[in-house]
Short mmCIF file of C-alpha atoms in Angstrom, two decimals:
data_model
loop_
_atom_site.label_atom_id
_atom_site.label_comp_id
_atom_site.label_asym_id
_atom_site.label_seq_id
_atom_site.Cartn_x
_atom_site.Cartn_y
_atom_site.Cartn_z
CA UNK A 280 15.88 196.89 72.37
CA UNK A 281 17.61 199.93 72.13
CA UNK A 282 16.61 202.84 69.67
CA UNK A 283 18.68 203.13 66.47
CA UNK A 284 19.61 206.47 64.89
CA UNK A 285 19.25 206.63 61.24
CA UNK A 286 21.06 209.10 59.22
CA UNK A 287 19.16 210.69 56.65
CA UNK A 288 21.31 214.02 56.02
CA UNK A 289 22.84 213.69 52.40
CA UNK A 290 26.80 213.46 52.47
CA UNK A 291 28.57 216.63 51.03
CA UNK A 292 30.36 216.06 47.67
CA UNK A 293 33.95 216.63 47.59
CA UNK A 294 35.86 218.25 44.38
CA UNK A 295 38.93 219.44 43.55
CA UNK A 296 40.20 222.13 41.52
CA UNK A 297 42.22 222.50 38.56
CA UNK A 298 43.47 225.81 36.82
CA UNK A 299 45.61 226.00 33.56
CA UNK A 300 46.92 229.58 34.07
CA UNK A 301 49.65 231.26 31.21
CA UNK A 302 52.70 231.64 31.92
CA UNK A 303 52.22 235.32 32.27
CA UNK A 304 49.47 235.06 34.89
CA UNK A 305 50.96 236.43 38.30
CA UNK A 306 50.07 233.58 41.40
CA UNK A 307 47.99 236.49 43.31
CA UNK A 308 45.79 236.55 40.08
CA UNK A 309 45.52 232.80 39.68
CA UNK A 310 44.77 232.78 43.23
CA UNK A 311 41.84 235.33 42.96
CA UNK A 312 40.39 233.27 40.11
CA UNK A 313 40.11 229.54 42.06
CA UNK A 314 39.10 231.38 45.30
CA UNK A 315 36.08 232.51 42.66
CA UNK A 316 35.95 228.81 41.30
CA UNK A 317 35.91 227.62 45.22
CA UNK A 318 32.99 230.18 45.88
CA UNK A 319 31.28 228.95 42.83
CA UNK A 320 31.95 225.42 44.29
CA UNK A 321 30.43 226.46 47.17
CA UNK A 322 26.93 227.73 45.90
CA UNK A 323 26.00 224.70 44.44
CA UNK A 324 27.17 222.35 48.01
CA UNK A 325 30.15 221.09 47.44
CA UNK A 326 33.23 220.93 49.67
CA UNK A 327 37.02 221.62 47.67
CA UNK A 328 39.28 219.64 49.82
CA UNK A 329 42.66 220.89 47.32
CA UNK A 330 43.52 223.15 44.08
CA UNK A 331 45.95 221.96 41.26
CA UNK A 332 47.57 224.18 39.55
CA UNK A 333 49.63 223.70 35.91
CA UNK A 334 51.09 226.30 34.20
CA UNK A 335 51.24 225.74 30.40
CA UNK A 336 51.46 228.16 27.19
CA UNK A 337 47.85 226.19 26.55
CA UNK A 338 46.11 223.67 28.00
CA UNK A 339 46.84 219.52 26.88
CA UNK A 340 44.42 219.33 23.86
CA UNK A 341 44.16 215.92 25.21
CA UNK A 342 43.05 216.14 29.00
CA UNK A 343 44.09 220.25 29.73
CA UNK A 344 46.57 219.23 31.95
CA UNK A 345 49.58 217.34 31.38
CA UNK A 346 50.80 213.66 31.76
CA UNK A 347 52.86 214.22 35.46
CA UNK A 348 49.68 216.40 36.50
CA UNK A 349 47.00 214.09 35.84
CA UNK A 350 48.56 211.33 37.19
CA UNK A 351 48.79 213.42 40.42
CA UNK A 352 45.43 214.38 40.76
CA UNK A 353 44.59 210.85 39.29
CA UNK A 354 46.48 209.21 42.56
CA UNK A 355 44.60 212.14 44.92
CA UNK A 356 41.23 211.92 44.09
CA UNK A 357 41.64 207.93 44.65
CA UNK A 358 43.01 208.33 48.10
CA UNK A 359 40.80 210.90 49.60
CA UNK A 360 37.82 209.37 47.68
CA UNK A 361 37.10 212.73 45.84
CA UNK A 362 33.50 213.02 43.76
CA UNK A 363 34.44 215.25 40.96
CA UNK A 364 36.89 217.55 39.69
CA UNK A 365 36.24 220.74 38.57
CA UNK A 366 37.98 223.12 35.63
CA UNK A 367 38.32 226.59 35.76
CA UNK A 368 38.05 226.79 31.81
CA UNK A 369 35.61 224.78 29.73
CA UNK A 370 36.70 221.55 28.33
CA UNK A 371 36.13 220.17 24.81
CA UNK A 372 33.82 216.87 24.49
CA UNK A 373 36.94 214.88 23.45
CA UNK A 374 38.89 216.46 26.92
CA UNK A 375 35.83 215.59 29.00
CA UNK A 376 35.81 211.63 27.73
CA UNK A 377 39.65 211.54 28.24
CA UNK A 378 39.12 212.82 31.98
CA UNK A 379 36.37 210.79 32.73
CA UNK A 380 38.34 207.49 31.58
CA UNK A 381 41.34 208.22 33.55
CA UNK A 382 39.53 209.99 36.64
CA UNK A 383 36.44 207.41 37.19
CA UNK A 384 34.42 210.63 38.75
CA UNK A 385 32.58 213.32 37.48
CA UNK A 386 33.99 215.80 35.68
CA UNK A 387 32.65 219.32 35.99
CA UNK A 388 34.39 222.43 33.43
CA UNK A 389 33.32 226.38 34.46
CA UNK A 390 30.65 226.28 32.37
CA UNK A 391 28.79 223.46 33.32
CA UNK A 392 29.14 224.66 37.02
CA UNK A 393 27.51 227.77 36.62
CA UNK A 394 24.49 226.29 34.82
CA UNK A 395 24.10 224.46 38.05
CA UNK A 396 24.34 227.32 39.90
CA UNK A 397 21.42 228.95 37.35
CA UNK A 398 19.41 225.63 37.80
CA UNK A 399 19.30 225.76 41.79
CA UNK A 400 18.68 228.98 41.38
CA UNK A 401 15.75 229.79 38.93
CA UNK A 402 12.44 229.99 40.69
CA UNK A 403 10.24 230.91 37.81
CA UNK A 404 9.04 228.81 34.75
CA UNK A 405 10.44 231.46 32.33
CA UNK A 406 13.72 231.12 34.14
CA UNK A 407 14.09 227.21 34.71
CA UNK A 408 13.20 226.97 30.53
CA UNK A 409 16.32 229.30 29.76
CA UNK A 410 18.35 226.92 32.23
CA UNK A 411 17.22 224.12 31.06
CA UNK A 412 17.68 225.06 26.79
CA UNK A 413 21.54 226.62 27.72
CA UNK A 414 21.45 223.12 29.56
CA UNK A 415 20.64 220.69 26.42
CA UNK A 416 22.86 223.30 24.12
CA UNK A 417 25.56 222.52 26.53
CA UNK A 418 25.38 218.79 26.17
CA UNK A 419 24.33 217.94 22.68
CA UNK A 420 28.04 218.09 21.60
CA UNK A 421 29.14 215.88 24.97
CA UNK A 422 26.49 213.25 24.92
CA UNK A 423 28.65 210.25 23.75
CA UNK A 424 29.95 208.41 26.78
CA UNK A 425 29.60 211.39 29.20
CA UNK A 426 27.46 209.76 31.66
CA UNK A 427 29.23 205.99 31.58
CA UNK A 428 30.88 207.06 35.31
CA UNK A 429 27.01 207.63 36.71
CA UNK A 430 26.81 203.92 37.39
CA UNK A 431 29.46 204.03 39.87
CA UNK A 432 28.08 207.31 41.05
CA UNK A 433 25.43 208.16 43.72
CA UNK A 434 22.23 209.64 42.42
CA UNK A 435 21.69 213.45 42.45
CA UNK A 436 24.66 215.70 43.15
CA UNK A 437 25.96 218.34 41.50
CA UNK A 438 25.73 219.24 37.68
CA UNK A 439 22.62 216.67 37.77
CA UNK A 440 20.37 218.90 38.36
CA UNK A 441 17.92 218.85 35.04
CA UNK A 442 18.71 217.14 32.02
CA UNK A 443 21.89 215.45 33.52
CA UNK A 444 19.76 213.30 35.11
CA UNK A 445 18.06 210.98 32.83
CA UNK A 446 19.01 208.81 29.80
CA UNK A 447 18.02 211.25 27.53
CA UNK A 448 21.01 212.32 27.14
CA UNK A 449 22.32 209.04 25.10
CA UNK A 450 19.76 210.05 22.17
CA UNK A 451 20.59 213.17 20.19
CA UNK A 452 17.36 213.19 18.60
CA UNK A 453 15.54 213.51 21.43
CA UNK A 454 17.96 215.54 23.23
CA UNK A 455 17.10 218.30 19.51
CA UNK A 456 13.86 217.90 19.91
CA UNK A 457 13.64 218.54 23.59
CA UNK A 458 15.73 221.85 22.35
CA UNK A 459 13.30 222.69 19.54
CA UNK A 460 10.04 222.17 22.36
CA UNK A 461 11.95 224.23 25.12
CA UNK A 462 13.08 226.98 22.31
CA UNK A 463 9.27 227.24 21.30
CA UNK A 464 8.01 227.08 25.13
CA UNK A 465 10.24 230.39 25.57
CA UNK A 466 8.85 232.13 22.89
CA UNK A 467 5.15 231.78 24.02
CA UNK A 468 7.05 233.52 27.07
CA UNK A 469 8.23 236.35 25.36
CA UNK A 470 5.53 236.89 23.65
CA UNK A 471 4.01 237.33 27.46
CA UNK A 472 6.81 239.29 28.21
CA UNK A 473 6.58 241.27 25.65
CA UNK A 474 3.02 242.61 26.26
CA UNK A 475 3.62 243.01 29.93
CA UNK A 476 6.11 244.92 28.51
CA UNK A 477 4.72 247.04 26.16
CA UNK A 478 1.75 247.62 28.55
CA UNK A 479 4.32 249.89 31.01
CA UNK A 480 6.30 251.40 27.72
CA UNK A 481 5.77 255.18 28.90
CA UNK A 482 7.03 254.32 32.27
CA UNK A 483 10.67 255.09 32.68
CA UNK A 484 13.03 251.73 33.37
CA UNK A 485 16.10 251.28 35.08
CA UNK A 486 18.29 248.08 35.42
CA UNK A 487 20.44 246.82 38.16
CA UNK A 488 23.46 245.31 36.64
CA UNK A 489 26.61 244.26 37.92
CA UNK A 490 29.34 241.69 38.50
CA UNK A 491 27.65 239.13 40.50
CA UNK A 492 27.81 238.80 44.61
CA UNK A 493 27.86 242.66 44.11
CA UNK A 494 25.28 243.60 46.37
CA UNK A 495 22.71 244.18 43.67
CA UNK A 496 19.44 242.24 45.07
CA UNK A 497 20.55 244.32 48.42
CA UNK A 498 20.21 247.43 47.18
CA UNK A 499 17.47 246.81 45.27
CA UNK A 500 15.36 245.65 48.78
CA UNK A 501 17.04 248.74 50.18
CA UNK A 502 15.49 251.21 47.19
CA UNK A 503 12.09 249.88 46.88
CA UNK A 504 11.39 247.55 50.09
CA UNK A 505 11.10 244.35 47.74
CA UNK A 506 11.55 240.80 49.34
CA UNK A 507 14.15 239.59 46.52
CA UNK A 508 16.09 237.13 47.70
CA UNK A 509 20.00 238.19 48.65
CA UNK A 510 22.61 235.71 50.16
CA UNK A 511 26.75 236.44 49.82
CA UNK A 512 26.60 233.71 47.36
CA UNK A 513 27.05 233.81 43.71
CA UNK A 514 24.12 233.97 40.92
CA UNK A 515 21.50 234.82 44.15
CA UNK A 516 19.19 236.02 41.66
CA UNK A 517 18.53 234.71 38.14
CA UNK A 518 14.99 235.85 37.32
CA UNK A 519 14.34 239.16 37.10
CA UNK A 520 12.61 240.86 39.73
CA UNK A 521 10.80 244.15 38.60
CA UNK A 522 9.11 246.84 41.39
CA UNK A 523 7.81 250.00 41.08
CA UNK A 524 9.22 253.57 42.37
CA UNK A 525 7.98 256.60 43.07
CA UNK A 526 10.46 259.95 44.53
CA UNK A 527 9.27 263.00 44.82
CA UNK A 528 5.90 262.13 42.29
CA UNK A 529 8.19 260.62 39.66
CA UNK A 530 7.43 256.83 38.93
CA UNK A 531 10.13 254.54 37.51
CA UNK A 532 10.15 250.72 37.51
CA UNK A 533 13.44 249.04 38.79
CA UNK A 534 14.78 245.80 37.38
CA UNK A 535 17.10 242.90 39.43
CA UNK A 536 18.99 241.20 36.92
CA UNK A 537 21.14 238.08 37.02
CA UNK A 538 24.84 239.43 37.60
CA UNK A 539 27.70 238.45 35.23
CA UNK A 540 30.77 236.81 35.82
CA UNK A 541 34.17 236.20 33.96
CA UNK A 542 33.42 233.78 31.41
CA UNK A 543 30.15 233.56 31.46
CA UNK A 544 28.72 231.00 29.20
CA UNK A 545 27.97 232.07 25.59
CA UNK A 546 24.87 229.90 25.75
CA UNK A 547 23.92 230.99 28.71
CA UNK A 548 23.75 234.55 27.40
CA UNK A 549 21.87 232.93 24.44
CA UNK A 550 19.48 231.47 26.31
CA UNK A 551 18.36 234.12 28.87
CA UNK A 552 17.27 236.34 26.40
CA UNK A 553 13.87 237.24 28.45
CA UNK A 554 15.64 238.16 31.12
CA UNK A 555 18.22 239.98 29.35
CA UNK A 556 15.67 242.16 27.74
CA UNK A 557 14.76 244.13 30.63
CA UNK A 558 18.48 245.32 30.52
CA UNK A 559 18.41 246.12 26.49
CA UNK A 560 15.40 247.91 27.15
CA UNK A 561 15.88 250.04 29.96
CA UNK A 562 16.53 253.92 30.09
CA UNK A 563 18.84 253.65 32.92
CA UNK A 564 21.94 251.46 34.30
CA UNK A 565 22.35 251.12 37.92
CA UNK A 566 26.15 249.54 37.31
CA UNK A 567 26.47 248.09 40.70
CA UNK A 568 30.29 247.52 41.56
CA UNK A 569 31.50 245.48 45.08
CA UNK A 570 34.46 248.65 45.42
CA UNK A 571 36.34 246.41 48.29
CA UNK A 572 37.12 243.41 45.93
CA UNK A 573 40.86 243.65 45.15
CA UNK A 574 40.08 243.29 41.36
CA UNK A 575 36.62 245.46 41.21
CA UNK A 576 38.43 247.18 38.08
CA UNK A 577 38.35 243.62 36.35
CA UNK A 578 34.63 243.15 37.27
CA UNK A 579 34.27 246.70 35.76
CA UNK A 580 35.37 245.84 32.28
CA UNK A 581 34.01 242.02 32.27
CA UNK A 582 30.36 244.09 32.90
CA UNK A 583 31.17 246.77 30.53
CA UNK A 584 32.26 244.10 27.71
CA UNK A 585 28.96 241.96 28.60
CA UNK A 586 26.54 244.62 28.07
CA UNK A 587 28.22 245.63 24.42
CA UNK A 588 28.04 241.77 24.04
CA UNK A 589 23.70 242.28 24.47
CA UNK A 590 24.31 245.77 22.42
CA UNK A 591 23.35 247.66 26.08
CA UNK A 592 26.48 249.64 26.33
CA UNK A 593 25.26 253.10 25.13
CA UNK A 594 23.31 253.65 27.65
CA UNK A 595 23.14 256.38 30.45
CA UNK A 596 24.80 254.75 33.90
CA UNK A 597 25.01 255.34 37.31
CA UNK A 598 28.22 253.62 39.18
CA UNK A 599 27.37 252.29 42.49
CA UNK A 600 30.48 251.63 44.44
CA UNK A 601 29.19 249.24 47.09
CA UNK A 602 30.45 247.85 50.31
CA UNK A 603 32.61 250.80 51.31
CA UNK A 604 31.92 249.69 55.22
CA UNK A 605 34.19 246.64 53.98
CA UNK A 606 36.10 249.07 51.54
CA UNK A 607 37.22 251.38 54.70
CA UNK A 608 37.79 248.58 57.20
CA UNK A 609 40.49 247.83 54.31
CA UNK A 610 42.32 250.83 54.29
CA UNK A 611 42.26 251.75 57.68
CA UNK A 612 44.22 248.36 58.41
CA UNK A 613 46.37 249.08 55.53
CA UNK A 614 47.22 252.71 57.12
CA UNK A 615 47.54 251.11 61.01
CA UNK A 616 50.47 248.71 59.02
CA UNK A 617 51.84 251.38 57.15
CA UNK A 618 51.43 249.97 54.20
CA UNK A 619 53.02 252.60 51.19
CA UNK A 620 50.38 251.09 48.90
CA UNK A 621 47.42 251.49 51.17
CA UNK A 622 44.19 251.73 49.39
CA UNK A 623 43.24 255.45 48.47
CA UNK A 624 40.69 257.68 49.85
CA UNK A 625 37.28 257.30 48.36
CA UNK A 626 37.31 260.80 47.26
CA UNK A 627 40.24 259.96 44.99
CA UNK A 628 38.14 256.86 43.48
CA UNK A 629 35.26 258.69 42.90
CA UNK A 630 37.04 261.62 40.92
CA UNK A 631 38.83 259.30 39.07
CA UNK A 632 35.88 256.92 38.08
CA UNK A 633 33.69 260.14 37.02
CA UNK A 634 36.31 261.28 34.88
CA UNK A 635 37.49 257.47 33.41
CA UNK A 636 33.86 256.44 33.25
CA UNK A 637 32.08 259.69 32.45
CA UNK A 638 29.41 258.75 34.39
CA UNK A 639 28.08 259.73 37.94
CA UNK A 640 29.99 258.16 40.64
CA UNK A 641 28.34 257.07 43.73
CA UNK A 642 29.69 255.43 47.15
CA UNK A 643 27.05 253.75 49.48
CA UNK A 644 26.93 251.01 51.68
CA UNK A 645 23.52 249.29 51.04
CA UNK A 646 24.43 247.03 54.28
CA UNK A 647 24.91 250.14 56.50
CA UNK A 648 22.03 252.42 54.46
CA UNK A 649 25.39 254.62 53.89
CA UNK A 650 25.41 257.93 51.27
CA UNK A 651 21.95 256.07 50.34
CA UNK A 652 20.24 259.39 50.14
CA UNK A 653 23.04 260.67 47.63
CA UNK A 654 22.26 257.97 45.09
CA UNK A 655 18.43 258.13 45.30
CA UNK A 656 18.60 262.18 44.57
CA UNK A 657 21.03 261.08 41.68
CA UNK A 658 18.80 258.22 40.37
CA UNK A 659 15.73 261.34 40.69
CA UNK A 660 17.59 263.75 38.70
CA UNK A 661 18.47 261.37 36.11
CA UNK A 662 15.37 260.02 35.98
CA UNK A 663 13.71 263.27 36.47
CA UNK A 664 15.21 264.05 33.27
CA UNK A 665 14.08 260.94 31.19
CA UNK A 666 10.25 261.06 32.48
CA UNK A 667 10.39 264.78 31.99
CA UNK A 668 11.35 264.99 28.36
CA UNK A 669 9.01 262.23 27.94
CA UNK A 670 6.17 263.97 29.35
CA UNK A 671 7.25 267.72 28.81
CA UNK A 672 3.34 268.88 30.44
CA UNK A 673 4.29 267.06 33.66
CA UNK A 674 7.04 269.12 34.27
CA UNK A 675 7.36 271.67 37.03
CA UNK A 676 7.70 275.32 35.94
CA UNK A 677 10.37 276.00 37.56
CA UNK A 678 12.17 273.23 36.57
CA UNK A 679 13.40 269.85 38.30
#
């Protein structure tokens, strides 16, 4: 009898995309924002086999996209077999039972997808309690009916990672008090938190932050030789990793946070509060910024308008312009083609950001260890500076 081969390797869900754009939205912008969604697809497995696009003054209050659309990705997703479908903006509980009815697969709105991202992603118990309570917040309002379409559904997947899992989710009561024992679990953290805190108060603290896929958890290996994990994927790091400094005899402690993203979940940013902290309470920002993406301006302002949003935005920061290995490879094709809107020289960007930003402008590559000696001397002086007029009888006599 011959041997039989058994295939254990779990099949790769399929999805397809859907974006709602305004009229006013150019195609190379609506473009930029599924190739995000696609990426985001991406981290947590799945496979997008095609994109639908419908643009609308706003989205069907009924099922976001219209009659003649649905019905076309209703006849699609039947003929290639498709597991979910996934929307670039979030959907309302009413939108999500209207889509499920007329789809028969799971359906999966921004939000949702990045808390999947931050539940395959958190390694630590302080981290997978935040996922889990943005999680339950999340579903409360979208418990009736959400999960009829799991019975014709294999087990596991994405988005049923957690909560999404169980039949929990059918009784509201339980789902609250599940909320109330998580939101009590995370304060016994922070009260941890707090004194490990407290316990390195004089020390001076600086924050990596940063649109995410940046290069952040990069850099931060480069600067202090930490193992943190780093992968060209989105959300690599949710917990954050703290490590200790020293240049020149002046200590600092260096924070990894989780990076931010257009629209990123309101109770998500509720929720991660712990981790959060280490960015309200830091001396410092690191503002890590990927300078090759076409749209790093955009990722800019989404960071800027995140930190007001955790009142962090008056503090002192550092811009990190990252990736300019990628960044020159850019221009130097765009010259070679002659291209009369070729990228400008760096030297340009960085007098421009240092005026527009008023903050110190710094280009590195952390993947090439480029101009990395220019941004520790900066992060000294500034630092220098903080520890200094902390400490006023540590300071050298001749100044620093």
């Amino acid at each position: 009898m011959k041997n039989q081969l058994h295939i254990t390797a779990k099949e790769q869900e399929t999805a397809v995309l859907v974006a709602v754009p305004e009229y006013r939205q150019t195609d190379e912008k609506t473009k930029e924002y599924l190739d995000e969604l696609a990426f985001l697809t991406e981290t947590v497995g799945a496979k997008t086999l095609k994109r639908f696009i419908q643009k609308l003054d706003k989205p069907d209050m009924r099922t976001y996209v219209g009659k003649g659309k649905l019905e076309e990705i209703v006849a699609y997703v039947k003929e290639h077999k498709v597991d979910m479908v996934i929307f670039d903006d979030d959907l309302s509980p009413s939108q999500v039972r209207n889509l499920e009815r007329e789809l028969e697969v799971k359906i999966i709105d921004r939000s949702l997808l990045i808390l999947d991202i931050f539940a395959l992603r958190a390694q630590t118990a302080t981290a997978r309690a935040q996922v889990e309570l943005a999680q339950y917040r999340y579903l409360l309002p979208r418990l009736t009916n959400m999960w009829t379409h799991l019975s014709r559904q294999k087990g596991g997947g994405v988005a049923m990672r957690g909560p999404g899992e169980t039949e929990i989710e059918t009784d509201r009561r339980i789902v609250r008090d599940k909320i109330t024992l998580l939101k009590e679990k995370l304060e016994k953290f922070e009260k941890q938190n707090f004194e490990q805190r407290k316990s390195r108060s004089g020390i001076v603290r600086v924050s990596l932050v940063g649109y995410t896929n940046v290069g952040k958890s990069t850099l931060m290996n480069l600067l202090t030789k930490a193992d943190v994990f780093a992968e060209n994927k989105l959300f690599a790091t949710v917990d954050a990793t703290v490590r200790k400094i020293v240049i020149d005899n002046v200590p600092f402690l260096l924070s990894d946070t989780v990076g931010f993203i257009r629209k990123l979940p309101t109770k998500l940013i509720e929720s991660f509060k712990t981790t959060l902290d280490e960015i309200r309470e830091s001396d410092l920002l690191l503002h890590v910024v990927d300078v090759s993406h076409p749209s790093f301006e955009e990722h800019i302002a989404v960071v800027n308008d995140t930190l007001k949003d955790i009142q962090s935005a008056d503090k002192p920061v550092i811009l990190v312009f990252n990736k300019t290995d990628l960044y020159l490879q850019q221009r130097e094709q765009e010259l070679k083609e002659d291209n009369p809107e070729a990228l400008p020289d760096i030297s340009e960007l960085k007098s421009s950001y240092m005026a527009k930003e008023h903050a110190p402008a710094i280009f590195i590559s952390a993947t090439n260890r480029a101009n990395v000696d220019e941004l520790r001397q900066e992060l000294l002086r500034q630092v220098s500076k903080i520890h200094f007029e902390r400490y006023p009888n540590n300071a050298p006599q001749e100044g620093y």
